[in-house]
Coordinates of C-alpha atoms and ligand atoms in Angstrom, one line a residue:
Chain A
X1 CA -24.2 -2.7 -4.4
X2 CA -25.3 -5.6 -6.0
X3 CA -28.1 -7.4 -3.9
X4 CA -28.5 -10.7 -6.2
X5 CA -25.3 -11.7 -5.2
X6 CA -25.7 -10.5 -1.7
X7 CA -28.6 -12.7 -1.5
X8 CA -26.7 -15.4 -3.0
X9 CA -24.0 -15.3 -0.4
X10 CA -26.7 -15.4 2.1
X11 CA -28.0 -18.5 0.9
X12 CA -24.8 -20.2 0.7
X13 CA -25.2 -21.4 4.0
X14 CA -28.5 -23.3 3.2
X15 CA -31.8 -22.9 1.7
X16 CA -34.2 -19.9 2.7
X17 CA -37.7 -18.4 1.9
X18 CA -37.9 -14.8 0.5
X19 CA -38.7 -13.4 3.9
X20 CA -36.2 -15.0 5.5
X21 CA -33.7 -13.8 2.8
X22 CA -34.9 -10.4 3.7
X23 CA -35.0 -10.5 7.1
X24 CA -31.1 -11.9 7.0
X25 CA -30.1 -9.1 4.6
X26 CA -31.7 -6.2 6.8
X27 CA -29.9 -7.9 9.6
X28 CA -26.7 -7.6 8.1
X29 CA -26.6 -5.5 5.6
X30 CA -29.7 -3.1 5.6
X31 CA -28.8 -0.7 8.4
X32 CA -30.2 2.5 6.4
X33 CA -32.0 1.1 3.6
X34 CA -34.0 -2.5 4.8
X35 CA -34.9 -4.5 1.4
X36 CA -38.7 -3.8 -0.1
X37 CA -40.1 -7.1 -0.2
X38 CA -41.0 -6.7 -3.9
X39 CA -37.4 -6.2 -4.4
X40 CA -36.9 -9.8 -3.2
X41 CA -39.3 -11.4 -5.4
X42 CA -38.0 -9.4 -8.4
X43 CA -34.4 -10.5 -7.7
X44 CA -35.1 -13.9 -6.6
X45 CA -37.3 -14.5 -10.1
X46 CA -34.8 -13.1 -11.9
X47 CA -32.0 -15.3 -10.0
X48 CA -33.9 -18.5 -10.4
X49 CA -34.5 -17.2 -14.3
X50 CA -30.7 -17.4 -14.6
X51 CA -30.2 -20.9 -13.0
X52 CA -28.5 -19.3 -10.3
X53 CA -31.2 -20.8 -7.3
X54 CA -33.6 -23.5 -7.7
X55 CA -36.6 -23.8 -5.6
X56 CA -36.2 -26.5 -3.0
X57 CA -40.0 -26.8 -1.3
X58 CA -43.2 -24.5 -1.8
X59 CA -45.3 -24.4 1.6
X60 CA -49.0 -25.3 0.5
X61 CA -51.0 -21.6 -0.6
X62 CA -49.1 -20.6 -3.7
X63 CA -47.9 -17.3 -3.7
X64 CA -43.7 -16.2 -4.1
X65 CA -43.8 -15.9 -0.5
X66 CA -44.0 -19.7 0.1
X67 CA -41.1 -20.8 -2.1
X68 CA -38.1 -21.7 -0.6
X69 CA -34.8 -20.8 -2.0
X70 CA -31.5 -23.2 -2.7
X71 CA -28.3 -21.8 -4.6
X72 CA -26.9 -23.6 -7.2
X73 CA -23.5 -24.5 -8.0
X74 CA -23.5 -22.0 -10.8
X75 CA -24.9 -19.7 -8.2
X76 CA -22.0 -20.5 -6.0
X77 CA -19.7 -19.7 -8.4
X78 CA -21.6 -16.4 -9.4
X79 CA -20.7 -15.6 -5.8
X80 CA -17.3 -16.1 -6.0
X81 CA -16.5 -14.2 -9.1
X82 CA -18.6 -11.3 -7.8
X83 CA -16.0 -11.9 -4.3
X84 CA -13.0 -12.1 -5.9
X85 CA -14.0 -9.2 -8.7
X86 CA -12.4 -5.8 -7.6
X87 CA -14.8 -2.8 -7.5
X88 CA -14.3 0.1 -9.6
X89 CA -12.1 2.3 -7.1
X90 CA -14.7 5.0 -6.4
X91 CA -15.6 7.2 -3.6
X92 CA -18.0 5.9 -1.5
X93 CA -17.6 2.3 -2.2
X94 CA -17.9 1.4 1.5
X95 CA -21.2 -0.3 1.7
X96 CA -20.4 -2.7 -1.1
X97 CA -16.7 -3.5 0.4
X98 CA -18.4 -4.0 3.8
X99 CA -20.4 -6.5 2.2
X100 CA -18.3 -8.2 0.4
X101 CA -16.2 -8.5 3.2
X102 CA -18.5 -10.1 5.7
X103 CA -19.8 -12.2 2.7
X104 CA -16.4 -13.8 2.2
X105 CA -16.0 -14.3 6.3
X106 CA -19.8 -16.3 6.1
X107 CA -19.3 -18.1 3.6
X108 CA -15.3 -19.2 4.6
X109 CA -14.1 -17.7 1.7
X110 CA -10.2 -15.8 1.8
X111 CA -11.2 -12.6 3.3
X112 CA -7.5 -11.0 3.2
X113 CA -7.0 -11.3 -0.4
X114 CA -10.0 -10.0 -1.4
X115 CA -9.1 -6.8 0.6
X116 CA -5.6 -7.2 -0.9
X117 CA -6.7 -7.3 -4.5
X118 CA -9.2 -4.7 -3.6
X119 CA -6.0 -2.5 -2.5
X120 CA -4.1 -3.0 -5.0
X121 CA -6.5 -1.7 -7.4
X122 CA -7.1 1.5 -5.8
X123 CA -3.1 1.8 -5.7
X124 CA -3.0 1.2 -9.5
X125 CA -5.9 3.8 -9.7
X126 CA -4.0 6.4 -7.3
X127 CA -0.8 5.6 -9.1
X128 CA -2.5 6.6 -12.5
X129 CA -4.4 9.9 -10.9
X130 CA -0.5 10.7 -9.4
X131 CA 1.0 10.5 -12.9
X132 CA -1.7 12.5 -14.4
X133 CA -1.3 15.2 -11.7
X134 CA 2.5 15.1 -13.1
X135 CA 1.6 16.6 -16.3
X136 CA -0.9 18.7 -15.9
X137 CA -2.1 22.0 -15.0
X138 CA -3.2 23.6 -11.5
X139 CA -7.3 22.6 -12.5
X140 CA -6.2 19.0 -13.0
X141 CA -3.8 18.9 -10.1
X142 CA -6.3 20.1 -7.8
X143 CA -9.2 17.6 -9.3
X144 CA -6.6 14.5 -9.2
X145 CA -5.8 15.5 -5.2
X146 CA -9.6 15.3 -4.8
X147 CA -10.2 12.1 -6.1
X148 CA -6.6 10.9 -4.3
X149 CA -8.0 11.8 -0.7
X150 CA -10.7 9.9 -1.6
X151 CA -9.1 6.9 -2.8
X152 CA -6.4 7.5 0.4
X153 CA -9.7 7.2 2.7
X154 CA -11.0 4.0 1.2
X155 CA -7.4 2.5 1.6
X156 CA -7.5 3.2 5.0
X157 CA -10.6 1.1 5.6
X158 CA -8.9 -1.3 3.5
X159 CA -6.2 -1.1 5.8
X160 CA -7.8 -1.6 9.1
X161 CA -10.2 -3.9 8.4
X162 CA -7.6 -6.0 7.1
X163 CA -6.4 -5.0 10.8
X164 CA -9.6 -6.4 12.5
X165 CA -10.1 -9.7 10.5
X166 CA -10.1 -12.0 12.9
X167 CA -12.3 -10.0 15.3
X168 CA -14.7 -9.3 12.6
X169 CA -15.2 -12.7 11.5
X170 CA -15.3 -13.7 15.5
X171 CA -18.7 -11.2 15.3
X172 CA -20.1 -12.2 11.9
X173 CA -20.5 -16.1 12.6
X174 CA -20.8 -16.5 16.1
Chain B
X1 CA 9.7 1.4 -15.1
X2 CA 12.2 -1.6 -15.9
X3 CA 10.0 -4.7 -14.8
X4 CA 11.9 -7.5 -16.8
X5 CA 15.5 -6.1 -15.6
X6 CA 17.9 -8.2 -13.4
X7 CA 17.3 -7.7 -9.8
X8 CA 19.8 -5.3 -8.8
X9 CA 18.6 -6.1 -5.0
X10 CA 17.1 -8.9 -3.6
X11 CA 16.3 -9.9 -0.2
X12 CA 15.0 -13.6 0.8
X13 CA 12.9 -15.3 3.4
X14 CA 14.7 -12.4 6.0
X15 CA 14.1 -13.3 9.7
X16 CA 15.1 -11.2 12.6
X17 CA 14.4 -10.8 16.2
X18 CA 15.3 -8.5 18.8
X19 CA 15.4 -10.4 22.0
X20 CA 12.0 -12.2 21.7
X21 CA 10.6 -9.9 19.6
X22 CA 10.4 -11.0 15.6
X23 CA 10.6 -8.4 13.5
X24 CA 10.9 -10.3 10.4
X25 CA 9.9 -13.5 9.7
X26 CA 10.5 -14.5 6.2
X27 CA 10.4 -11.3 4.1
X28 CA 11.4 -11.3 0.7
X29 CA 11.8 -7.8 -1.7
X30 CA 13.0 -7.4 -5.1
X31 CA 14.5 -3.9 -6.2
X32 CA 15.7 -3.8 -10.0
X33 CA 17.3 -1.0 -11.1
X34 CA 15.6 2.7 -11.5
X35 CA 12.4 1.4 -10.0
X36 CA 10.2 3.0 -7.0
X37 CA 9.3 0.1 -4.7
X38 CA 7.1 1.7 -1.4
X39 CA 7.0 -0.6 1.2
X40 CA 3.7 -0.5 3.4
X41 CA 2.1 -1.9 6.1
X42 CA 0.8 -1.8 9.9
X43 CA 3.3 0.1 12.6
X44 CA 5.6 -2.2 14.2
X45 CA 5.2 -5.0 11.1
X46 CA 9.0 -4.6 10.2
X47 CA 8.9 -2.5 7.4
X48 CA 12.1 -0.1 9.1
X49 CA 14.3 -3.7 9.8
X50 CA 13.5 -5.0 6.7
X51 CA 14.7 -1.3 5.1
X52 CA 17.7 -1.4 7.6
X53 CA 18.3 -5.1 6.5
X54 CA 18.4 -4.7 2.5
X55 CA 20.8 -1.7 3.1
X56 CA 23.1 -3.6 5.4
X57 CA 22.9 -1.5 8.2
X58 CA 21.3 -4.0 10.2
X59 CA 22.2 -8.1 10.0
X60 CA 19.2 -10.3 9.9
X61 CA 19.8 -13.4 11.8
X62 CA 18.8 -15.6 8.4
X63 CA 18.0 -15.3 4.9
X64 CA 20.1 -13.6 2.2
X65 CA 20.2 -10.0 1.0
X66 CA 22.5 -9.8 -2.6
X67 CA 23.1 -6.7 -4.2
X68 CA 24.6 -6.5 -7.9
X69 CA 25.2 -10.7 -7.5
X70 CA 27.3 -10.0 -4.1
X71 CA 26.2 -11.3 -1.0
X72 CA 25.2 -8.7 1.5
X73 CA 25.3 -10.9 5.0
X74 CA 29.2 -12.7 3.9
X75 CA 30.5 -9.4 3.8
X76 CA 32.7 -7.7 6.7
X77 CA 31.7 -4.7 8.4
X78 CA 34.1 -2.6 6.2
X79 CA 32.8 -3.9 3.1
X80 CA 29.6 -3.3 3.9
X81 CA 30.0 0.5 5.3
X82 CA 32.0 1.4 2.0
X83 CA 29.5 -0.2 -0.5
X84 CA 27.0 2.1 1.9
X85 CA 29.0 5.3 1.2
X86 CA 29.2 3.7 -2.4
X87 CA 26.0 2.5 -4.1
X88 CA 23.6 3.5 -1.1
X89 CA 21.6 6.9 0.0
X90 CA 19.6 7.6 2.7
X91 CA 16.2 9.6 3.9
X92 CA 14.9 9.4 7.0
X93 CA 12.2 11.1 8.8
X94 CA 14.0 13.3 10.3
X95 CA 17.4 13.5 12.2
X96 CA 19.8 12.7 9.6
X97 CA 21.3 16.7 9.2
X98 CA 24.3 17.5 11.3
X99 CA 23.2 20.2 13.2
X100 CA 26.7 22.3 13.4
X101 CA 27.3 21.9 10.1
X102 CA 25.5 24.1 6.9
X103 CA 23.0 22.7 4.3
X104 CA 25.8 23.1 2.0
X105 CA 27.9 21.1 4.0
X106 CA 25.8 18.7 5.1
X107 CA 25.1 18.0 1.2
X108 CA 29.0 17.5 0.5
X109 CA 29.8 15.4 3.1
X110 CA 28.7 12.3 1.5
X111 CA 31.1 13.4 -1.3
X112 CA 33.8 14.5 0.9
X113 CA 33.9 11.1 3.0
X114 CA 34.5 9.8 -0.3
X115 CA 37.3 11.5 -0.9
X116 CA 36.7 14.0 -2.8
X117 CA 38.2 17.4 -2.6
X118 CA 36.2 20.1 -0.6
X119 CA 35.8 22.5 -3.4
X120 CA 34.5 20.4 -5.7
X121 CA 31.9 18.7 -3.3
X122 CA 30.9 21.9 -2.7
X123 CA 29.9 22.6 -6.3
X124 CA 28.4 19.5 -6.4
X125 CA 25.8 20.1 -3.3
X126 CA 25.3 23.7 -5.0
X127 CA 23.9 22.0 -7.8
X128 CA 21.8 19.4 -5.8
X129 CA 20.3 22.0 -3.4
X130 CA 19.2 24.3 -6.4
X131 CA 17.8 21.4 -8.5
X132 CA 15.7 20.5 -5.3
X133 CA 14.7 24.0 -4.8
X134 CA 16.2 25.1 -1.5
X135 CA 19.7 26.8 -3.4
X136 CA 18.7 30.0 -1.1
X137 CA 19.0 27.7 2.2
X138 CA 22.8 26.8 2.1
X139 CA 24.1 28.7 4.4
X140 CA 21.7 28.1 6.7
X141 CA 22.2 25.2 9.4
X142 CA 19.3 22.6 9.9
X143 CA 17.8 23.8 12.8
X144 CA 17.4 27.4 11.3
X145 CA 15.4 26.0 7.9
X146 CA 11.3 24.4 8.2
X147 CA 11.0 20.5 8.2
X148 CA 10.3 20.6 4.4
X149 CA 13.2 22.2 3.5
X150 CA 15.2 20.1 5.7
X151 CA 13.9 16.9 3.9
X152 CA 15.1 18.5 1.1
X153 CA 18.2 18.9 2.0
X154 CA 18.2 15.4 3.1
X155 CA 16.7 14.3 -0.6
X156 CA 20.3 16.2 -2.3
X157 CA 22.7 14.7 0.4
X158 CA 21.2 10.6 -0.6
X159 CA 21.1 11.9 -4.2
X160 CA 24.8 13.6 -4.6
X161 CA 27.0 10.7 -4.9
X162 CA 25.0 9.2 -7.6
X163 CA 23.8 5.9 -5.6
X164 CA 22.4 3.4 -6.9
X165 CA 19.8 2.5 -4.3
X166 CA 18.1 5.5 -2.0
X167 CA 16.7 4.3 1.3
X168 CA 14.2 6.1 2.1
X169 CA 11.7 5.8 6.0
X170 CA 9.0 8.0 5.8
X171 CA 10.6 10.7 4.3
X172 CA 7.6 12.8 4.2
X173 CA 6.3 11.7 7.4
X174 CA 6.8 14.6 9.3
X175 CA 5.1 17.1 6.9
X176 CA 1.9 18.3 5.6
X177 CA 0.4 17.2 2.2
X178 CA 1.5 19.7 -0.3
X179 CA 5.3 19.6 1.0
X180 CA 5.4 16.0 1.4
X181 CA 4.3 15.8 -2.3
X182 CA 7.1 18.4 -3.0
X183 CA 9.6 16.1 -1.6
X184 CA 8.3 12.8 -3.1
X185 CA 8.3 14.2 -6.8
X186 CA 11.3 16.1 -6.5
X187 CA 12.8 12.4 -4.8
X188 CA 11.3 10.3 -7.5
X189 CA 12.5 12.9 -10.6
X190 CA 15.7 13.1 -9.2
X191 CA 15.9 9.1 -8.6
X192 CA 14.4 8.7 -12.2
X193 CA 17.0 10.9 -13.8
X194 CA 19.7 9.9 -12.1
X195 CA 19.0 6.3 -12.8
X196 CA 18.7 5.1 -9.2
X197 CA 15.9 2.7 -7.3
X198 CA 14.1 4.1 -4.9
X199 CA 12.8 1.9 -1.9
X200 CA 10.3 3.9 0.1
X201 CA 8.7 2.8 3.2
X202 CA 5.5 4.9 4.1
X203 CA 2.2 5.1 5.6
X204 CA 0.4 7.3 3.5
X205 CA -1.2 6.0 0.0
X206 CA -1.0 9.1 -1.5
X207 CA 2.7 8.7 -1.2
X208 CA 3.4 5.2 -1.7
X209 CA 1.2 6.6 -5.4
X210 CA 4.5 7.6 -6.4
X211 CA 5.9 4.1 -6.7
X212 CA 5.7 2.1 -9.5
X213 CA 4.9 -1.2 -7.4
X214 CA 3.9 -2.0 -3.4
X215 CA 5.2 -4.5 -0.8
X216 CA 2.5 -4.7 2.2
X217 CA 4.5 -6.4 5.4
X218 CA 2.4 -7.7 8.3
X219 CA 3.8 -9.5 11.0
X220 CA 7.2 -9.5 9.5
X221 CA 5.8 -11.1 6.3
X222 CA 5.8 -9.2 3.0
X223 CA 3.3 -9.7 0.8
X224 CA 3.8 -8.6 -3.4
X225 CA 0.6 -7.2 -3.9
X226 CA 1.3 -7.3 -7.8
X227 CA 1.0 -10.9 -7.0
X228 CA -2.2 -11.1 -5.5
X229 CA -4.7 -10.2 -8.7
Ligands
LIG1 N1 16.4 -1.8 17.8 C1 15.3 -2.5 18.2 N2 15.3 -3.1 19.4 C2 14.3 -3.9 19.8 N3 13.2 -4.1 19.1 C3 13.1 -3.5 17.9 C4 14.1 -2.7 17.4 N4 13.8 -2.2 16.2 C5 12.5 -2.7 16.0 N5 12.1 -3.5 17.0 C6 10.8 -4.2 17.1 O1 10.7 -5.0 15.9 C7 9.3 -4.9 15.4 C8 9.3 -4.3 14.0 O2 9.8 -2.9 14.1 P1 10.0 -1.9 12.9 O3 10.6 -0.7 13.4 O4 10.7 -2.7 11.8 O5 8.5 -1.7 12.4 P2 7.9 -0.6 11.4 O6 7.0 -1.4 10.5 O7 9.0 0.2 10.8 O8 7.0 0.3 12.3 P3 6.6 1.9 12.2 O9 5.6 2.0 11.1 O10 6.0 2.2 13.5 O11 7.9 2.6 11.9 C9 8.6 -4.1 16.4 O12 7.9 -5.0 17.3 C10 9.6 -3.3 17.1 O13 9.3 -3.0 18.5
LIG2 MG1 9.5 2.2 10.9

């Protein structure tokens, strides 16, 4: 998963200091795996680096842990490429469409299609694997099914979530 | 795949209710010839009254359905149920079979209802039943062969009068993984060999993989998800 643009996101709604950014990102996102604090400052260096944030006040004491963050346009639009980018269709992609999904409901951006687009990429992926299991012999029938069940299971989160919009973005901004 | 071909069926801003129930409210779906179009989406989002719509078998209450530049909705009963027996085949979950009669005859009745003689119909679902693997099964009647085979069956008797469109409502939806894919390759070579579109409605991604493009409908709205990237 891509945390620079998941700290992005978390920014869009207004200007935060690092430990704020990693106290929002546990929150949300880090049930298993809470952000290191050096992992912060890395990402928000390398984010301000690339013009992506700007720093918008340092409390008096120096140190990164006193700056405090502001996306930029080009960050916002960072964000939204990253939103409206499909992922790879891979097992195990959950965490990252999870994001992405409560992301897009924070920041008021089109859930929906994202899951569609999202969808129909792992169709055109099981389409291809379906084709390939057409042709070829018992060992590549049996590792195309594997990846297909896979795929099948993602869609299905696809699926419901899509289901459970409106209640999920009811629990993500209230 | 044919994706630049005239529309052979077309179907536009469909709304039906039953009572006070919508089923559909402003569904469109475009079938051109020899293509595989699965139609997905939640239970109860109208994907069976849209099927039941494009094929005629049900009239929506607005919109349009054509079909080869004829419209669906102006025509009588009569037309309709010939251009069925015609141009149009049919899978369905399950229950289609007559019970009293054979495979066999089950297979040729499509062909004898359109008049042709029983001898030759016969030959005709021979041929169908052994290309879809269940030749040893036509003597048997439907409730003496397993739910796969049955489907089967059901795949020759939409296939044997050479229809253009075939129907088809969860026609694996009442069988396990490997049969189901039995039934939807032997469905979509058959449909690809013969020439005919196939529109699919399903559940399952692994079988909606056999299409070469997806309609999602939700709350009676489809959605062309070729559209959305
Ligand atoms: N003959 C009927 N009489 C009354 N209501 C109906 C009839 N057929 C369908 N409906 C209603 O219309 C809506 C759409 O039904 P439809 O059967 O088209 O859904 P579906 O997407 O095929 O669902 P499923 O996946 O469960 O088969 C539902 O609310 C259903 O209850
Ligand atoms: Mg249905």
């Amino acid at each position: 998963m891509s945390i620079g643009h998941t700290l992005l996101g978390l920014l869009e709604s207004g200007p935060r200091h690092g430990y704020d950014l990693k106290r929002a990102f546990d929150e949300r996102f880090g049930h298993d795996r809470p952000l290191a604090y050096g992992q912060v400052y890395s990402t928000m260096a390398r984010l301000l680096k690339n013009g992506l944030v700007e720093v918008d006040g340092i409390e008096p004491g120096g140190g990164p842990e006193r700056k405090r963050y502001a996306i930029t346009d080009a960050g916002i639009t960072d964000v939204d490429a990253w939103l409206r980018q499909p992922e790879k269709p891979e097992p195990y992609l959950q965490t990252t469409l999870y994001t992405k999904v409560v992301l897009a409901l924070l920041t008021g951006r089109p859930a929906a299609d994202l899951l569609d687009t999202q969808r129909a990429e792992h169709l055109r992926l099981m389409r291809e694997l379906t084709r390939r299991k057409k042709s070829g012999d018992l060992a590549d029938q049996l590792i195309c099914d594997h990846a297909l069940f896979h795929l099948e299971a993602d869609l299905r989160w696809l699926e419901l979530t899509a289901a459970r919009l409106d209640q999920l973005a009811k629990a993500v901004t209230s | 795949m044919t994706a630049a071909a005239e529309p052979l069926l077309q179907a536009t801003a469909l709304r039906k209710s039953y009572g006070r129930t919508p089923a559909l409210d402003g569904a469109d779906l475009t079938v051109r010839a020899g293509e595989v179009v699965a139609v997905m989406g939640p239970s109860g989002s109208g994907k069976s009254t849209l099927l039941h719509c494009l094929a005629g078998i049900v009239q929506a209450d607005s919109g349009r359905v054509c079909y080869r530049g004829r419209d669906l909705t102006a025509m009588s009963d009569a037309e309709r149920s010939a251009l069925r027996r015609t141009d149009f085949g049919f899978v369905f979950q399950f229950g289609q079979l007559v019970p009293e009669l054979t495979c066999l005859e089950n297979v040729a009745m499509p062909a004898r209802l359109a008049g042709t003689r029983r001898r030759a119909a016969e030959a005709q679902a021979a041929e169908w039943l052994a290309r879809l693997e269940v030749g040893e099964i036509a003597g048997k009647r439907p409730g003496e062969v397993s739910g796969g085979q049955g489907q089967r069956v059901a795949v020759a008797r939409a296939l044997v009068g050479s229809p253009r469109v075939v129907f088809a409502d969860e026609p694996t939806g009442a069988l396990d993984s490997l049969n189901g894919e039995r039934v939807m390759r032997l469905l979509t070579d058959a449909a690809h060999d013969t020439g005919a579109a196939v529109v699919l409605v399903t559940h399952e991604p692994r079988v909606a993989a056999y299409s070469d493009r997806e309609i999602v409908v939700r709350d009676g709205k489809s959605r062309d998800l070729e559209q959305v990237s």
